[in-house]
GROMACS .gro file of C-alpha atoms in nm:
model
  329
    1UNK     CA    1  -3.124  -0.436  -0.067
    2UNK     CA    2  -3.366  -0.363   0.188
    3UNK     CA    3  -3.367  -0.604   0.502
    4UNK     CA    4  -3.696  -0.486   0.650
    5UNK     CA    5  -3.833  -0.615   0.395
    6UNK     CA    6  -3.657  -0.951   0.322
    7UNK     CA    7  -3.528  -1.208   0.563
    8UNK     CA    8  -3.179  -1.421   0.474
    9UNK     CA    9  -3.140  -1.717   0.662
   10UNK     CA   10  -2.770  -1.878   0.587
   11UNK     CA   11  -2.662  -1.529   0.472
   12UNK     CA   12  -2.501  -1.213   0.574
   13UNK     CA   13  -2.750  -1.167   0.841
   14UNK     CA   14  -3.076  -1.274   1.007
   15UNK     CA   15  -3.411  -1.084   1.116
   16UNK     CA   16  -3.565  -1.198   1.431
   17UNK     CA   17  -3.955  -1.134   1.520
   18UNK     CA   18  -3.872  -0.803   1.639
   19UNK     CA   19  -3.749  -0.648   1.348
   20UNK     CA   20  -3.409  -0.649   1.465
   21UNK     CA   21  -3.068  -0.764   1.251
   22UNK     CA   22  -2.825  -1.038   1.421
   23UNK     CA   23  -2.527  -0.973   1.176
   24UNK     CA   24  -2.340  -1.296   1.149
   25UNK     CA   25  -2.035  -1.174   0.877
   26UNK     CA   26  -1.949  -0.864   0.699
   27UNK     CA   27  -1.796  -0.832   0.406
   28UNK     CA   28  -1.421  -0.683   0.388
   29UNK     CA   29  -1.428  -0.508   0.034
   30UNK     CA   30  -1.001  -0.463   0.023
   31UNK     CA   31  -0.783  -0.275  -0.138
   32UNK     CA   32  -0.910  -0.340  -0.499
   33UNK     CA   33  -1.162  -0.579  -0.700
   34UNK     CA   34  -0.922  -0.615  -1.026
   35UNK     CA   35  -0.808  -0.977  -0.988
   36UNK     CA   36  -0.502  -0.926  -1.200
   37UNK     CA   37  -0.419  -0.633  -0.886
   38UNK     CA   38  -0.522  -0.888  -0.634
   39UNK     CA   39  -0.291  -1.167  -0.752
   40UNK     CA   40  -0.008  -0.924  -0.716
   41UNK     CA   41  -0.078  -0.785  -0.441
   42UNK     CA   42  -0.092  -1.061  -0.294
   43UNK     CA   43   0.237  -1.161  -0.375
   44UNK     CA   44   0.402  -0.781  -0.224
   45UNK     CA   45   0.213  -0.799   0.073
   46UNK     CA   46   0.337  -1.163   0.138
   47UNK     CA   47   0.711  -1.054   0.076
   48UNK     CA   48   0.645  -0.772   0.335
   49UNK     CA   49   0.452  -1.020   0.594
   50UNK     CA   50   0.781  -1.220   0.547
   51UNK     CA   51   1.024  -0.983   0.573
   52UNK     CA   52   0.794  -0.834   0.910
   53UNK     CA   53   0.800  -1.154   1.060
   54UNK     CA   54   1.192  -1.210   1.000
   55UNK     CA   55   1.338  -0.879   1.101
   56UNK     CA   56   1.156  -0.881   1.425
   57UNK     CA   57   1.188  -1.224   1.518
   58UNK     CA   58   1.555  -1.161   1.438
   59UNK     CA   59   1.550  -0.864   1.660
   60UNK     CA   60   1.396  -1.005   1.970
   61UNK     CA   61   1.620  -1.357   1.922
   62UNK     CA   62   1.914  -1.104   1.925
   63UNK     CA   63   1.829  -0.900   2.207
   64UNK     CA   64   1.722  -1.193   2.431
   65UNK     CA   65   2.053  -1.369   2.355
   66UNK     CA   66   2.377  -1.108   2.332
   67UNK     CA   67   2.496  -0.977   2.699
   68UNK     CA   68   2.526  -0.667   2.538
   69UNK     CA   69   2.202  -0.567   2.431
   70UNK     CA   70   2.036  -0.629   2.760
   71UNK     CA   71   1.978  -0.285   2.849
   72UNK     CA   72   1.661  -0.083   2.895
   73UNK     CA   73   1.689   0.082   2.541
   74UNK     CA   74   1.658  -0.272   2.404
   75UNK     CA   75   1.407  -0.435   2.641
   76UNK     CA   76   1.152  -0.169   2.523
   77UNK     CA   77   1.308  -0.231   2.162
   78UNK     CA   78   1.203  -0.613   2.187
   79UNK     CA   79   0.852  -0.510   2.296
   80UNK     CA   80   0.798  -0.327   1.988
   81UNK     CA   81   0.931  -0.581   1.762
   82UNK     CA   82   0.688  -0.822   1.945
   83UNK     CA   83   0.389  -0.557   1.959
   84UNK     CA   84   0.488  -0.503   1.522
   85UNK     CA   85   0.496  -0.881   1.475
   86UNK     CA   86   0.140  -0.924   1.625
   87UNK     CA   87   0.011  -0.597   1.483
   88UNK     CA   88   0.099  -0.723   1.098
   89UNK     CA   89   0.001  -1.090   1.232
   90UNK     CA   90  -0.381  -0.951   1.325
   91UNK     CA   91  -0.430  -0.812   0.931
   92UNK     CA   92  -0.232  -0.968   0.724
   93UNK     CA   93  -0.312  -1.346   0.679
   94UNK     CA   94  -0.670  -1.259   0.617
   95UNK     CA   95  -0.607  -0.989   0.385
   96UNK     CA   96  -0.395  -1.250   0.195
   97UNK     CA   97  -0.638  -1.494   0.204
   98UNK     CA   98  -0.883  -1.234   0.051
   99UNK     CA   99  -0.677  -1.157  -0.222
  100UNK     CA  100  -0.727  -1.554  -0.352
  101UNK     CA  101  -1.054  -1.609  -0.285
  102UNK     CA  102  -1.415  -1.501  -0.409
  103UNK     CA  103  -1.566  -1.432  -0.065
  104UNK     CA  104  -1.426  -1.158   0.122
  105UNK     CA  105  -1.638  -1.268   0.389
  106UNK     CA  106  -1.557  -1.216   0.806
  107UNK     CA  107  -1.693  -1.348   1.087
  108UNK     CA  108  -1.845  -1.110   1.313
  109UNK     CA  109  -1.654  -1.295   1.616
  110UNK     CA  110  -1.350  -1.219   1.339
  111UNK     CA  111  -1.431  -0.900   1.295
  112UNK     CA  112  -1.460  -0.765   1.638
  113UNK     CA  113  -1.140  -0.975   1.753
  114UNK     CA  114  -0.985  -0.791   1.472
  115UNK     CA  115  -1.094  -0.448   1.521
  116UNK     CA  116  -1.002  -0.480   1.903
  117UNK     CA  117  -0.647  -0.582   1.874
  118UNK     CA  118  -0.578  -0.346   1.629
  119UNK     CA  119  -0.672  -0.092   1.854
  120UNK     CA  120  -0.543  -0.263   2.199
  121UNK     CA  121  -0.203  -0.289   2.016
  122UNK     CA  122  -0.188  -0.003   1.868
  123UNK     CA  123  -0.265   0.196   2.181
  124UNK     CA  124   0.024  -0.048   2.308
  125UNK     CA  125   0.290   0.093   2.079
  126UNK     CA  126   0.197   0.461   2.117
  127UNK     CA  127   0.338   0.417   2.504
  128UNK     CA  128   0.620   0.207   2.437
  129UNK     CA  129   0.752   0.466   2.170
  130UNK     CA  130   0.696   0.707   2.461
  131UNK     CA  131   0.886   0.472   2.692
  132UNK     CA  132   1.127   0.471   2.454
  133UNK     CA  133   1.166   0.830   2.453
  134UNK     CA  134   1.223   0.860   2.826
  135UNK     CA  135   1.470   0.595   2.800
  136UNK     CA  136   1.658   0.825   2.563
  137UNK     CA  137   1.566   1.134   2.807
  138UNK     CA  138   1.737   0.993   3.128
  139UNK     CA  139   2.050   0.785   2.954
  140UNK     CA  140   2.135   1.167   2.772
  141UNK     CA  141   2.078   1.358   3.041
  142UNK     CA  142   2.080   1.179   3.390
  143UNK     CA  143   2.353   0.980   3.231
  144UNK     CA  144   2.487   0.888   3.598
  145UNK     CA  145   2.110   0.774   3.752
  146UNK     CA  146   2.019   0.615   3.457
  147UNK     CA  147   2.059   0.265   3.616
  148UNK     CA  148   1.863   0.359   3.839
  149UNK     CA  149   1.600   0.526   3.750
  150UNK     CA  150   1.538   0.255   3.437
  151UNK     CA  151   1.577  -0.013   3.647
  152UNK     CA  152   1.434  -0.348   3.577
  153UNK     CA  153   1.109  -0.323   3.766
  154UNK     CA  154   1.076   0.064   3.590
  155UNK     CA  155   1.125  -0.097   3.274
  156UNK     CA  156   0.900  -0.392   3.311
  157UNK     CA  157   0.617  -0.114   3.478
  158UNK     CA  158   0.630   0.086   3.178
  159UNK     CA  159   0.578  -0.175   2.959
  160UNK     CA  160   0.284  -0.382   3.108
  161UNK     CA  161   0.091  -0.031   3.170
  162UNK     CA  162   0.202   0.011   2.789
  163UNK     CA  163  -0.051  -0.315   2.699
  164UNK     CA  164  -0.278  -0.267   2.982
  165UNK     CA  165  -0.381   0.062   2.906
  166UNK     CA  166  -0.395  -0.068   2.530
  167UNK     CA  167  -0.614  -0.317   2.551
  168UNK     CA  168  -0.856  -0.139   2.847
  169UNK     CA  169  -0.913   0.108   2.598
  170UNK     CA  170  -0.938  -0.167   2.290
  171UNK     CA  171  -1.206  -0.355   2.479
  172UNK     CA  172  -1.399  -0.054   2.538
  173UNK     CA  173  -1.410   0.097   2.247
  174UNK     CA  174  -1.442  -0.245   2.000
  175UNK     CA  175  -1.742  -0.310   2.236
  176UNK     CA  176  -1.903   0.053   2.187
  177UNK     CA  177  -1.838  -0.017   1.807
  178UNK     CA  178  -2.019  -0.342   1.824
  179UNK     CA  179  -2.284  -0.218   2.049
  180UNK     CA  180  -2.425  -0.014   1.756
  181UNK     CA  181  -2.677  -0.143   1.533
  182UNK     CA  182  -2.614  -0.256   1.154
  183UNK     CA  183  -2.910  -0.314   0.950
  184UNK     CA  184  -2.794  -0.161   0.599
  185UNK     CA  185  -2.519  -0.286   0.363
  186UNK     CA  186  -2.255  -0.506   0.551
  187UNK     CA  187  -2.009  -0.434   0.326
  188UNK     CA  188  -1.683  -0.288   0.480
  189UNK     CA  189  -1.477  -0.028   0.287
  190UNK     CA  190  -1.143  -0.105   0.427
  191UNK     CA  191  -0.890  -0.456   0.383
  192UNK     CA  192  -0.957  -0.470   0.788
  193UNK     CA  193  -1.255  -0.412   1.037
  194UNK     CA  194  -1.191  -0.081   1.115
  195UNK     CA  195  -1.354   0.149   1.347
  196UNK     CA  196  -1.436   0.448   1.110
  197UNK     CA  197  -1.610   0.207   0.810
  198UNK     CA  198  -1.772   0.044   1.074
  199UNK     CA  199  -1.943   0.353   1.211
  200UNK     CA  200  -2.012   0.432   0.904
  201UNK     CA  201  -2.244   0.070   0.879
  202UNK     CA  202  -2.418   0.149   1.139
  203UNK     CA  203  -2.814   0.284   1.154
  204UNK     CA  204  -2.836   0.367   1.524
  205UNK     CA  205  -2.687   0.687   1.665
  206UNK     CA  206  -2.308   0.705   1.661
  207UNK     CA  207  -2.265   1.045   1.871
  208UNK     CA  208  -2.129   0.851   2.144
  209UNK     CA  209  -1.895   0.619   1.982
  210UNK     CA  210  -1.788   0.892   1.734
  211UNK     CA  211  -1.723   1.125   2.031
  212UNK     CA  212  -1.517   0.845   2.262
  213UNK     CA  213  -1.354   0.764   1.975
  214UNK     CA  214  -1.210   1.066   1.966
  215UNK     CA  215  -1.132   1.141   2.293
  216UNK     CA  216  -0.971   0.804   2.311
  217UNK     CA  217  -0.734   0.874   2.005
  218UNK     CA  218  -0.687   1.234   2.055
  219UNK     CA  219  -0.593   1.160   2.468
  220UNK     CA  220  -0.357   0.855   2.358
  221UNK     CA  221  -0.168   1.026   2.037
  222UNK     CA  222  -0.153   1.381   2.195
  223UNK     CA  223  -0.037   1.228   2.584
  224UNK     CA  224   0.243   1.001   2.423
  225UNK     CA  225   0.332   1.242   2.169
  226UNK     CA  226   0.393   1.502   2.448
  227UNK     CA  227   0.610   1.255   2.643
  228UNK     CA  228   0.812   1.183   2.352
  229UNK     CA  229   0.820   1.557   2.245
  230UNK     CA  230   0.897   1.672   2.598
  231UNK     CA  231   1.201   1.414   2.625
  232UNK     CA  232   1.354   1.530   2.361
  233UNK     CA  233   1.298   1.906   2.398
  234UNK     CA  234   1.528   1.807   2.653
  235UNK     CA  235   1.766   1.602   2.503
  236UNK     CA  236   1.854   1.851   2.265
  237UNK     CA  237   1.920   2.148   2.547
  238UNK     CA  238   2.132   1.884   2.655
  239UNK     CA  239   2.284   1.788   2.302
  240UNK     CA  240   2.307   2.176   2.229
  241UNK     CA  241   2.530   2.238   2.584
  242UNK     CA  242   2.818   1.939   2.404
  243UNK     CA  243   3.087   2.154   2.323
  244UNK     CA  244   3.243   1.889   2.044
  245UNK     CA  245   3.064   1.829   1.746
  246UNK     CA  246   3.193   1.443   1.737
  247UNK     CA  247   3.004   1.423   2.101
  248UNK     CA  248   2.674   1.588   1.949
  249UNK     CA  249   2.680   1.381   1.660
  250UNK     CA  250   2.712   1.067   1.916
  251UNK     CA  251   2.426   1.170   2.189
  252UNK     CA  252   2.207   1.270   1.890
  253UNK     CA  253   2.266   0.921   1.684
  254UNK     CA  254   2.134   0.729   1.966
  255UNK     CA  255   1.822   0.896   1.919
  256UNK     CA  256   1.793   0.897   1.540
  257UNK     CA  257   1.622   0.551   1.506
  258UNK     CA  258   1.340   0.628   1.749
  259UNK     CA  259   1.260   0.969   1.616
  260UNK     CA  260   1.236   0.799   1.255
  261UNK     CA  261   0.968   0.518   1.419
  262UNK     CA  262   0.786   0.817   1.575
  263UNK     CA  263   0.728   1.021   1.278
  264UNK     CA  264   0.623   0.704   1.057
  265UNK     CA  265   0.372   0.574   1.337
  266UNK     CA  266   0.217   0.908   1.480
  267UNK     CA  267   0.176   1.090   1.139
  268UNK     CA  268  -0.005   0.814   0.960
  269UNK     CA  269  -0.236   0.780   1.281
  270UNK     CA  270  -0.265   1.149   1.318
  271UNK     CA  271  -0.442   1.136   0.957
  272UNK     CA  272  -0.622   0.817   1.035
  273UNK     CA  273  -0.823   0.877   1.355
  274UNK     CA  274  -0.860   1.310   1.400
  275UNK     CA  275  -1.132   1.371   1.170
  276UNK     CA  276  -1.497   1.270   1.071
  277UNK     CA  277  -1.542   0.965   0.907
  278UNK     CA  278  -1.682   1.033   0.573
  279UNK     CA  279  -1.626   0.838   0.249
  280UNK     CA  280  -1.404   1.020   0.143
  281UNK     CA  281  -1.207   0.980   0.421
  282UNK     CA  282  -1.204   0.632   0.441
  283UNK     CA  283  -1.096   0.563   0.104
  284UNK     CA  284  -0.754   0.799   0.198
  285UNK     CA  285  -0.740   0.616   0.545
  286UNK     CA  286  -0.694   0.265   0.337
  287UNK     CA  287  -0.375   0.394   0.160
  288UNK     CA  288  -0.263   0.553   0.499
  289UNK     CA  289  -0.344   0.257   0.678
  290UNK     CA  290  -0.123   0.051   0.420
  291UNK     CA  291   0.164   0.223   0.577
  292UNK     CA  292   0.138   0.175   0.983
  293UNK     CA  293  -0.016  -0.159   0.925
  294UNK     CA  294   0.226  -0.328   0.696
  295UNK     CA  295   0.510  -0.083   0.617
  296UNK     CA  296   0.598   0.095   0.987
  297UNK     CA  297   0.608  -0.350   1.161
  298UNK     CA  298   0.847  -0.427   0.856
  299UNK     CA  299   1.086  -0.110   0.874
  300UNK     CA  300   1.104  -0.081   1.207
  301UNK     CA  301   1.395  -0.347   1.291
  302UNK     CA  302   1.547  -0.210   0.966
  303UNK     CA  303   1.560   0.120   1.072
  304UNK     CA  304   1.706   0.013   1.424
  305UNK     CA  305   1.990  -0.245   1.273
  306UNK     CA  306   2.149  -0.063   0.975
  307UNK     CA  307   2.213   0.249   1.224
  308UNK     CA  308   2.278   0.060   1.549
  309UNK     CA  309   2.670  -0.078   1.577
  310UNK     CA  310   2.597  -0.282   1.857
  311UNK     CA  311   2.282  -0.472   1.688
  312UNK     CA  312   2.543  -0.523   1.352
  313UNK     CA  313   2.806  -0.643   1.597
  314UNK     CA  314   2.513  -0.901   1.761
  315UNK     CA  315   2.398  -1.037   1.454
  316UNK     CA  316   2.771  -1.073   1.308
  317UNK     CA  317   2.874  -1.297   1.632
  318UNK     CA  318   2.558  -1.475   1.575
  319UNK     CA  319   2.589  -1.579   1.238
  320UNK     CA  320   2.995  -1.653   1.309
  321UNK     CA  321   2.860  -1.856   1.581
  322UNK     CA  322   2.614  -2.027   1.358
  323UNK     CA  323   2.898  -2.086   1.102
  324UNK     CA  324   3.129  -2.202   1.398
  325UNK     CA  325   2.871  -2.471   1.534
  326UNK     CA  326   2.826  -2.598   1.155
  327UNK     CA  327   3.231  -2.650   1.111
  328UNK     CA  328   3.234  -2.787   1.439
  329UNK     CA  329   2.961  -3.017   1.334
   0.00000   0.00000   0.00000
């Protein structure tokens, strides 16, 4: 279809006198078009919303409320359970919604309020998995400073430069996105507005959106990652100079969890973001994407709960208590 040539009025877009395209909508073309694949995808990507929404919910409701899990480790640990639930929250009830209905229409208000928390937040994780890691760094091997150097105000300082950084650098790049000019097809090759399909939209030049896109995600992964990898370069000197295996085993077990998070989140995002966005590439960064955006927010409190004693021994006193308060009742 060629818009120079053609003017919609209630549609996709309009043309104004000056030859120039006011996109109202795009159009989010998913995961499939099969509408026997939509209906059940629809229902597995509900059961994961669900289960996302559950396990973290249950994880920050358990952390805010048992004496014993009000340490630094699990302050950041509620953060990401908070940043997960609002990560899945951004994607997911559209992309259900698409799977039911015949328009896969969104707003381009929806769109860029979409493709800017997606980045703030996930910018936002990156650092608190890093805070995380120096959490594990200093209780390991400053074991006897640790209060004090993660005190509260540390802890609460890591975390809001965690989402202030995040969404600084989500503002500025959603509005370099949206700065660019679409004129062509307005039809989106991902389940979400993305940054790379969107670039891909565009028909004015993308050299400096493509290029502070990149030194946005390659600065973010590769700092964080080297915080993380530095802490625990560290930690396992430190593990290494245990002279009992039982203590190794316990200094290394504290760290398990994390490390697990880590290499879910960073590799899928590695393969997302450090490369030129082609088609080719987009239609592998969809099945990637399926992983950090529904599967890493719904794992995550699974992966810290079935490992972590003292999260099994909060949720067992709060579902005795629960039990207790009913009899009592």
């Amino acid at each position: 279809m060629n818009f120079s040539k053609k003017t919609v009025i209630n549609g996709d877009e309009k043309m104004s006198s000056s030859n120039h395209t006011i996109v109202t909508e795009f159009i989010l073309l998913g995961l499939t078009d099969d509408p026997v694949l939509e209906k059940i995808l629809f229902g597995v990507f509900l059961l994961i919303y669900l289960i996302t929404l559950a396990g973290n919910l249950c994880m920050i409701v358990l952390i805010r409320n048992n004496s014993r899990l009000q340490t630094p480790m699990y302050f950041f640990l509620s953060h990401l359970s908070f940043v997960d639930i609002c990560y899945s929250s951004n994607i997911t009830p559209n992309l259900l919604y698409n799977f039911l209905s015949d328009q896969k229409a969104i707003s381009y208000v929806g769109c860029f309020s979409q493709c800017f928390l997606f980045i703030a937040i996930g910018i936002t994780e990156l650092y608190i998995l890093a805070s995380m890691a120096l959490d594990r760094y200093i209780a390991i091997c400053s074991p006897l400073q640790y209060s004090t150097r993660m005190s509260k105000h540390i802890c609460i300082s890591l975390v809001m430069f965690s989402y202030m950084f995040g969404f600084l650098n989500g503002l500025s790049q959603t509005l370099l996105t949206f700065h660019l000019s679409f004129c062509g097809s307005l039809e989106i090759n991902h389940f979400y507005c993305a940054d790379p399909p969107l670039i891909m939209l565009a028909c004015s030049d993308t050299y400096v959106k493509k290029m502070a896109m990149f030194v946005v995600a390659g600065f973010t992964l590769s700092s964080s990652l080297f915080i993380i990898l530095l802490s625990y370069l560290f930690i396992l000197v430190a593990i290494l100079k245990i002279r009992t295996a039982e203590g190794r085993h316990k200094a290394f077990s504290t760290c398990s969890s994390h490390l697990t998070t880590v290499a879910i989140f960073y590799g899928t995002l590695f393969c997302m973001y450090l490369r030129t966005p082609s088609e080719r590439s987009v239609e592998e960064s969809k099945v990637i994407a399926v992983f950090y955006t529904f599967l890493s927010p719904m794992l995550n409190p699974l992966i810290y709960s079935l490992r972590n004693k003292h999260v099994i021994r909060a949720m067992e006193q709060m579902v005795k208590g629960n039990l207790f308060h009913k009899n009592a009742v």
